[in-house]
Coordinates of C-alpha atoms and ligand atoms in Angstrom, one line a residue:
X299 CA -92.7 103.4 112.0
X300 CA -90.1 100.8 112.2
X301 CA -89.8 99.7 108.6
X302 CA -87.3 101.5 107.0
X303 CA -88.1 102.3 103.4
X304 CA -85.6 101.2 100.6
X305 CA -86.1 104.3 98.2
X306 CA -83.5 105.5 96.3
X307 CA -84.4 108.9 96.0
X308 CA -83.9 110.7 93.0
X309 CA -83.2 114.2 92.3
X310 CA -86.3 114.4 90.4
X311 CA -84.9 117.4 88.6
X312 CA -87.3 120.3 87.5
X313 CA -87.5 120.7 83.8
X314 CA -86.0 123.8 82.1
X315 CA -84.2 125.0 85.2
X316 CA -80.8 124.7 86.7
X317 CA -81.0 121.2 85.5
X318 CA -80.5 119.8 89.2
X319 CA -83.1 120.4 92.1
X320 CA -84.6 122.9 93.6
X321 CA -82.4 125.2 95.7
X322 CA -79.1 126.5 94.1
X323 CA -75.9 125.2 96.5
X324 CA -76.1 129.3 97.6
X325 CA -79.5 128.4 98.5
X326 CA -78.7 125.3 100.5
X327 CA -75.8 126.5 102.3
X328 CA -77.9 129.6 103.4
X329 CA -80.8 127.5 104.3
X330 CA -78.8 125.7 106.2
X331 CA -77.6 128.4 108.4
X332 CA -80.3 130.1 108.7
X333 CA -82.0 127.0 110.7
X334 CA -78.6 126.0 112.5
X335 CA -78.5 129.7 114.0
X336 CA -81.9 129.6 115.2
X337 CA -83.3 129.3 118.5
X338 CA -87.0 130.5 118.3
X339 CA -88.3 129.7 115.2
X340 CA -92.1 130.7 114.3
X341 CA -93.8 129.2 111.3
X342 CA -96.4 130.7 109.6
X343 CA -99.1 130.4 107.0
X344 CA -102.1 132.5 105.3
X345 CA -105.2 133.4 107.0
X346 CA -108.3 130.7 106.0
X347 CA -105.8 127.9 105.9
X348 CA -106.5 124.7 103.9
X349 CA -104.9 121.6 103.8
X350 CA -101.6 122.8 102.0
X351 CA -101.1 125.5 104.9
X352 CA -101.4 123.0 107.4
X353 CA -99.7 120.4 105.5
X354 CA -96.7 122.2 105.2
X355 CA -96.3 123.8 108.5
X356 CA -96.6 120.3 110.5
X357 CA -94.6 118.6 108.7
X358 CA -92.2 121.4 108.6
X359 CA -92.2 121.8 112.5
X360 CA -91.6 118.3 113.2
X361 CA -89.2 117.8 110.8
X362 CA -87.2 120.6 112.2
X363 CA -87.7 119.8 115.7
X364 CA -85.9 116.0 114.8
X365 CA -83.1 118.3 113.2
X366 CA -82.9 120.3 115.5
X367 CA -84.0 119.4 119.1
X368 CA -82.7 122.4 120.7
X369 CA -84.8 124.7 119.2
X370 CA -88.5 126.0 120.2
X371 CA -90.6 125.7 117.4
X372 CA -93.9 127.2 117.2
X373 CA -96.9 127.3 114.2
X374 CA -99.0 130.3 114.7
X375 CA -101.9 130.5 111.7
X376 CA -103.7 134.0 111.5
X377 CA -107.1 132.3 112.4
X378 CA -108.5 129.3 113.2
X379 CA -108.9 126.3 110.4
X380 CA -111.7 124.3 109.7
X381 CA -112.7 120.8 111.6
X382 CA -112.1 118.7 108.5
X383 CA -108.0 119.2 109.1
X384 CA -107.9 118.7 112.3
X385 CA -106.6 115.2 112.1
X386 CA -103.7 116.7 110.1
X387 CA -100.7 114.8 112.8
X388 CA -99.2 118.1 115.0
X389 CA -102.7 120.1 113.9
X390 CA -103.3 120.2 117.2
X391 CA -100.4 122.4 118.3
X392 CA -100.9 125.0 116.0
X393 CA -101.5 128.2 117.8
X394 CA -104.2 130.8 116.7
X395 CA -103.1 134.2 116.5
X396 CA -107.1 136.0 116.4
X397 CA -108.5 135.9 119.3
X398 CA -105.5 134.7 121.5
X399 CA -103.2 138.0 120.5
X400 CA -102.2 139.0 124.1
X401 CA -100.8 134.5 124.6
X402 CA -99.5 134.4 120.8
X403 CA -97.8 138.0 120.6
X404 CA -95.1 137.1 122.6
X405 CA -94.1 134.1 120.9
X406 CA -94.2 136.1 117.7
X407 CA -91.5 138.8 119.2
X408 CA -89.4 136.3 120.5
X409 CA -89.0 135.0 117.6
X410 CA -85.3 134.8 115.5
X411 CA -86.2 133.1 112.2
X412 CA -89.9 133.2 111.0
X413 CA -91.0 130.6 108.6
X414 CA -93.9 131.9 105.8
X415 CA -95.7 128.9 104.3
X416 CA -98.2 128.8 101.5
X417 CA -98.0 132.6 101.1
X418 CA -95.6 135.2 99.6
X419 CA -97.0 138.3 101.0
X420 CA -97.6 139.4 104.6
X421 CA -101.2 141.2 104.2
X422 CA -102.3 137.1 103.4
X423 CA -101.5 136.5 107.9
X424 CA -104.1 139.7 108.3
X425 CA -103.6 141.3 111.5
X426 CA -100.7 138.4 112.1
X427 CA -99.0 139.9 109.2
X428 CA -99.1 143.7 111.0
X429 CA -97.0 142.2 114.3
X430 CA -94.4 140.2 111.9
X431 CA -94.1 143.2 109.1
X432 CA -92.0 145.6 111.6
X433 CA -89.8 142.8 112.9
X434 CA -88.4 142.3 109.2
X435 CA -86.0 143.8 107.0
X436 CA -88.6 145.5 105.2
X437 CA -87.9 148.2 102.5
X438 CA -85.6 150.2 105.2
X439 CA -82.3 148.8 104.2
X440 CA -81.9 148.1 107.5
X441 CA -81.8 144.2 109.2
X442 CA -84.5 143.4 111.7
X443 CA -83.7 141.4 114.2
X444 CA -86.0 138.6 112.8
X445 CA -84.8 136.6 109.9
X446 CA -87.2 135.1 107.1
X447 CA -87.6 132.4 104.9
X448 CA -90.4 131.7 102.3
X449 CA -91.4 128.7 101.4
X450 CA -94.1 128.6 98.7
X451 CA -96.0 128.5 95.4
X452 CA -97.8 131.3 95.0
X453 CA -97.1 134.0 92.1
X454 CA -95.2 137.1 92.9
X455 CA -93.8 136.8 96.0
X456 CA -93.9 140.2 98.4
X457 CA -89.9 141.2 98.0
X458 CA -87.8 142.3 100.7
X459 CA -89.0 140.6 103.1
X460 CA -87.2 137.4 103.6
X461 CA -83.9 136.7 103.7
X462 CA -84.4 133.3 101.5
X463 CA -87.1 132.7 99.0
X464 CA -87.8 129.2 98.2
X465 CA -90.8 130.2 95.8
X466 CA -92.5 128.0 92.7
X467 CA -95.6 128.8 91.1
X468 CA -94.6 125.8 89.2
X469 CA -95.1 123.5 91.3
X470 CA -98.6 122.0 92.6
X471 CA -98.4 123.0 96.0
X472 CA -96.3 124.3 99.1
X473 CA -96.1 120.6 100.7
X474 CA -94.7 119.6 96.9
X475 CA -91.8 122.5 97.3
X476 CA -90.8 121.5 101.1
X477 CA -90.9 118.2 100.4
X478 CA -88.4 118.8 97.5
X479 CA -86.0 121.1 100.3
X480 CA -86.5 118.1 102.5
X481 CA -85.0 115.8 99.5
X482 CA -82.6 118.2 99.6
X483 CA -81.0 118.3 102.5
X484 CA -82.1 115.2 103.9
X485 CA -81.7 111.3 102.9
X486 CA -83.5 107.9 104.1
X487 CA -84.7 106.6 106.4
X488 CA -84.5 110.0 108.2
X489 CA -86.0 111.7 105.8
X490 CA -89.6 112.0 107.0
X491 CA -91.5 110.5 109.3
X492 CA -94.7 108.6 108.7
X493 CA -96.9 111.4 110.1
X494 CA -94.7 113.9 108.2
X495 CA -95.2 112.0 105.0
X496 CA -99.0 112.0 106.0
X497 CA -98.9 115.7 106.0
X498 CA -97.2 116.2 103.0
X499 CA -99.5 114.2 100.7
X500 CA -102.3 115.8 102.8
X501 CA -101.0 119.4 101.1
X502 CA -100.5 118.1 97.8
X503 CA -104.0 116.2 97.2
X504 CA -105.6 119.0 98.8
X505 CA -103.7 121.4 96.5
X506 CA -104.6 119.4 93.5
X507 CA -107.9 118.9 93.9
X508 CA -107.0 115.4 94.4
X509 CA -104.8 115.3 91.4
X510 CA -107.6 116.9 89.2
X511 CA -105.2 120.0 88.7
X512 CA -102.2 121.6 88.4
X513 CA -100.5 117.7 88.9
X514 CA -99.9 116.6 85.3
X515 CA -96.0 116.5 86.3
X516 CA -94.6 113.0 86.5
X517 CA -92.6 114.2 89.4
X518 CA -95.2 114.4 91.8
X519 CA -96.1 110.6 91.2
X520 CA -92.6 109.9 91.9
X521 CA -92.7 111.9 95.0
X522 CA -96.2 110.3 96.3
X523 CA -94.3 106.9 95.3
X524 CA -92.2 108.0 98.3
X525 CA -94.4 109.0 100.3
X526 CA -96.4 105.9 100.1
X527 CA -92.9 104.0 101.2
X528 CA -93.5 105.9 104.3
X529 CA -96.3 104.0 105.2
X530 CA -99.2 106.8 104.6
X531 CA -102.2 105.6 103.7
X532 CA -103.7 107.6 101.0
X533 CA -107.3 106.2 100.9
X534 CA -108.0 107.1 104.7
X535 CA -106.1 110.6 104.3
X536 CA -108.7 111.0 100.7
X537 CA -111.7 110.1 103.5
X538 CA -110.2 112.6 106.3
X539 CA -110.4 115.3 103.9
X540 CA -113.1 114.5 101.8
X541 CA -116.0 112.0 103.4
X542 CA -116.5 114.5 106.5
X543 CA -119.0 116.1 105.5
X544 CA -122.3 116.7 108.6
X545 CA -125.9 115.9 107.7
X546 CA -126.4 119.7 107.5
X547 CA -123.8 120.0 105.4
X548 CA -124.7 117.5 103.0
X549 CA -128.2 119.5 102.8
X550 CA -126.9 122.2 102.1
X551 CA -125.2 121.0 98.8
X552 CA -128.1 120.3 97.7
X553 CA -129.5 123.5 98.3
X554 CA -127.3 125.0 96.6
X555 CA -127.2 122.8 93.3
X556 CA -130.7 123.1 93.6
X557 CA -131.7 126.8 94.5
X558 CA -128.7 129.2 93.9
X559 CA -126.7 127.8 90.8
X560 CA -126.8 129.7 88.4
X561 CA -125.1 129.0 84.8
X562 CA -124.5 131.8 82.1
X563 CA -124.3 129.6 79.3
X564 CA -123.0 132.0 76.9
X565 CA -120.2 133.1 79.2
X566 CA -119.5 128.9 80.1
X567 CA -119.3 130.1 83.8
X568 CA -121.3 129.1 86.9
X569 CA -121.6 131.0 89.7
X570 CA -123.6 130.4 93.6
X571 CA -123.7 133.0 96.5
X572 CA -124.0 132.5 99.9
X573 CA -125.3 134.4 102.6
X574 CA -124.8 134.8 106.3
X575 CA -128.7 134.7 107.0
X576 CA -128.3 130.7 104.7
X577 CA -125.3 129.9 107.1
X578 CA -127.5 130.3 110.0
X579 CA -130.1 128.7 108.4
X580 CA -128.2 125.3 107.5
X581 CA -126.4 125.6 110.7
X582 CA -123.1 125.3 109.0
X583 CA -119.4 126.1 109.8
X584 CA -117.1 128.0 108.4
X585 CA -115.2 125.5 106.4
X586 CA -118.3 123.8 105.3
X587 CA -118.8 126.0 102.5
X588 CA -115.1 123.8 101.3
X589 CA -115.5 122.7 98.0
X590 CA -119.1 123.7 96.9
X591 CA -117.2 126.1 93.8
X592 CA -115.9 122.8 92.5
X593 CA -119.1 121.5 91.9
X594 CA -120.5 123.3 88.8
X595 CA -117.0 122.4 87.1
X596 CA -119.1 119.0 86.7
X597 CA -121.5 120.9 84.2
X598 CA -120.6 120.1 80.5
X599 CA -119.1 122.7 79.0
X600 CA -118.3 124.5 82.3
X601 CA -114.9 126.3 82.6
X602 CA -115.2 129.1 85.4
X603 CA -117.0 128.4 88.6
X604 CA -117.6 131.4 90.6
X605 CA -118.7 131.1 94.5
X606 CA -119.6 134.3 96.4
X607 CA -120.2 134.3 100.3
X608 CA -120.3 136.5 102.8
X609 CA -117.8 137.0 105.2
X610 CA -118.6 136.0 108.9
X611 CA -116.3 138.7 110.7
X612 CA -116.0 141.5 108.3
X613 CA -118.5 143.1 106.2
X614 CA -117.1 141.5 102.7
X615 CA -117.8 139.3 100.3
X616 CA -115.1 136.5 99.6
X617 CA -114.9 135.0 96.3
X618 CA -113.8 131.8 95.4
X619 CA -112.6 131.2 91.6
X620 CA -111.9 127.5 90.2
X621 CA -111.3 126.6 86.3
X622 CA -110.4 124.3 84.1
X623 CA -107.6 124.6 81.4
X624 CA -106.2 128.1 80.6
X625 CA -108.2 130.4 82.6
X626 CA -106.6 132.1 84.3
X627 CA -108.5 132.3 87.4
X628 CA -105.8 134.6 89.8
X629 CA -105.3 137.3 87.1
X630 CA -108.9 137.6 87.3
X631 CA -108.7 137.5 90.9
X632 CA -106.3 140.5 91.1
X633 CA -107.3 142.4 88.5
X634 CA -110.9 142.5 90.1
X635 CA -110.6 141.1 93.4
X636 CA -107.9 142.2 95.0
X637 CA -106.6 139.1 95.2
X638 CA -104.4 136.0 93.5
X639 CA -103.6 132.8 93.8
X640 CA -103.1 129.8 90.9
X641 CA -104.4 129.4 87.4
X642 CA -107.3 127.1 88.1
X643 CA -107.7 128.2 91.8
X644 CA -108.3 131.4 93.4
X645 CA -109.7 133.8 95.5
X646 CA -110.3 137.6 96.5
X647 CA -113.0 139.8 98.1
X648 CA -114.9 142.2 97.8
X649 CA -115.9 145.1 100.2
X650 CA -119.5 145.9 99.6
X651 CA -123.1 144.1 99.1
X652 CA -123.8 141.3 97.6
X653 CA -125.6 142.4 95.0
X654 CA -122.3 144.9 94.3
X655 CA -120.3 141.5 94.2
X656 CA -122.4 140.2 91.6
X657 CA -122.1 143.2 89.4
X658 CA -118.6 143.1 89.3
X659 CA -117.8 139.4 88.7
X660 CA -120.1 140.3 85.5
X661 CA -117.9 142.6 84.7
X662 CA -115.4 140.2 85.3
X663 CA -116.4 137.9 83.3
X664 CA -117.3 140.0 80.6
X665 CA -114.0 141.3 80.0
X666 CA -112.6 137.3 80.2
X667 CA -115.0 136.5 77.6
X668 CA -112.4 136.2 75.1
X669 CA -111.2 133.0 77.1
X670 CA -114.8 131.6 78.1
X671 CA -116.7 131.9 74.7
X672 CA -114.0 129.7 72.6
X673 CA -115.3 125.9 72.1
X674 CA -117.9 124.4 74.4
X675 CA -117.0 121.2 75.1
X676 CA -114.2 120.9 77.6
Ligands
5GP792 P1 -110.2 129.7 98.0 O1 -111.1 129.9 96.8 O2 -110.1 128.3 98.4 O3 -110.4 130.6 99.1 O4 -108.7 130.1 97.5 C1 -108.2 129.4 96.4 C2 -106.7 129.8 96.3 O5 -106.7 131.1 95.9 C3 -106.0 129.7 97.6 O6 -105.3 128.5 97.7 C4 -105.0 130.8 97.4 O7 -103.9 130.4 96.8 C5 -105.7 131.8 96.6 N1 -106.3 132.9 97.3 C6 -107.5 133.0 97.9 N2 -107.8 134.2 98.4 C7 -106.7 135.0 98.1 C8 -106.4 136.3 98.4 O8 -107.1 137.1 99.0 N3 -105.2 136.7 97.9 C9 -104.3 135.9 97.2 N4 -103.2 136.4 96.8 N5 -104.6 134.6 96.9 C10 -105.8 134.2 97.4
MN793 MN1 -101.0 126.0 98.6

């Protein structure tokens, strides 16, 4: 892009905390040289990525490789990621760790500095997470050889394991909390490219449900002001993401609205299941099932969407949460899922049937009644 945007950047500081940005001048200097000490640097993210994980990671990787030319840079995601990101500029040199173990492992082990995106615990890379877990610091009190930093938004990050955390729940998604670090350290016009801009907002609309959720902040209008002065252009990254959708798949939205929803009106949740026998019927992909849970959020008086499916490698059943307002949809998830994530988005399995699934989200669900029964109109 040859148009240097004019923006003054501010320092958009957070409310209620240090009262300046994100990272604490320890932070900064640390970050600093961790990446400046590096020579093999691996970035990662959580298994099923979406568009934050991917986000993040490309426009971490090229940002780094402009800082820092003489270092190999390589993003490795547990598994592979669905069509509908593949657009996502530098998507195409991420490396897949299942089913390429014996090509990826040793770029994994030669690694010096590993990079965790969009996740704050290892057992979210899977079988990735098992190859990096012994190269860290872990627990032992001893220094592996490989040094971490975390970069991320999840709640409760996994401790001991990196060397620098760089962790907000608070904010709407990962691509929102790099691109803050980036602010940090950085200033126009090197501050981003336009492709790494394009990445960026890709994480953070994908995050947000398209600013649905978790983006009532002003700050993150200020930061897609920036972004836009990068020369993205947010209608065609809204179609990349969103208007991709195959004949099939469109089909099989319907089938879904139409056969398998069912509300509990009492309870103000939704829930649709999916099995593996459907998938082959409908012909669809992995990632096609995207987005389906958000649909029943449409319902008047809706406020917990449940989406059950069955797992195409392991005998599981993943589950899918989405809300609106204050339920809490990732205590829910850990409490009977075994999982996490945000307040209106998250996810966990289950390691039985389907019908077994289904018992337990009513279980679920009954002991969150308290929060689903209150007022019916959202
Ligand atoms: P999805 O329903 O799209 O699979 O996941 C929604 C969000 O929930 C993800 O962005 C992620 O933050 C979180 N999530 C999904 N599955 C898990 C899980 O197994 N563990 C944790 N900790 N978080 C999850
Ligand atoms: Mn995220």
């Amino acid at each position: 892009m040859n148009n240097i945007p004019n923006t003054k950047v501010s320092t958009l500081p957070l409310e209620g905390e240090r009262g300046g940005g994100l990272l604490s001048p320890e932070q900064i200097s640390l970050l600093q040289s961790l990446l400046a000490a590096a020579h093999h640097i691996v970035i990662t993210c959580h298994r099923g990525p979406d568009g934050d994980a991917i986000g993040s990671t490309t426009a971490l990787a090229s940002w780094l490789h402009r800082r820092y030319p003489d270092a190999e840079i390589h993003i490795i995601a547990p598994n592979i990621f669905p069509d509908f990101l593949k657009w996502i500029p530098g998507a195409e040199d991420i490396l897949v760790y299942e089913g390429h173990e014996a090509d990826v492992c040793p770029i994994v082990e030669a690694a010096d500095l590993i990079i965790m995106c969009d996740h704050g615990e290892l057992k979210r890379m899977a079988s990735l997470g098992d190859v990096i877990r012994p190269l860290l610091p872990i627990g032992s009190g001893e220094k592996g050889k490989v040094r971490c930093i975390m970069i991320d938004h999840h709640l409760d990050p996994e401790p001991d394991i990196a060397d620098l955390v760089i962790s907000h729940p608070e904010l709407s998604s990962t691509c929102e909390v790099l691109m803050r670090v980036i602010l940090e350290l950085d200033s126009p016009p090197a501050l981003l490219t336009q492709s790494e801009a394009t990445s960026l907002y890709t994480g953070m609309m994908t995050d947000t449900g398209a600013f649905t959720y978790a983006s009532n902040r002003p700050e993150i209008f200020e930061l897609i002001s920036i972004l836009l002065s990068y020369g993205i252009d947010k209608d065609k990254i809204y179609r990349n993401i969103f208007f991709t959708y195959s004949p099939n798949r469109m089909k099989l939205m319907g089938y879904m609205l139409y056969m398998k929803l069912d509300v509990w009106k009492k309870a103000h949740t939704a829930i649709m299941t999916f099995t593996n026998a459907e998938r082959r019927r409908f012909g669809v992909l992995n990632g096609d099932t995207e987005g389906l849970v958000n649909m029943p959020l449409q319902i008047l008086g809706v406020k917990l969407s449940i989406f059950l499916r069955e797992d195409t490698e392991h005998p599981c059943i993943r589950v899918s949460l989405r809300s609106v307002d204050d339920f809490p949809c990732n205590e829910m998830a850990a409490e009977f899922f075994g999982g996490g994530g945000h307040k209106n988005a998250a996810g966990g399995e289950v390691w039985g049937t389907m019908d077994e699934a289904v018992a337990l989200v009513k279980k679920a669900v009954q002991k969150y009644m308290s929060y689903l029964k209150e007022g019916n109109i959202k």
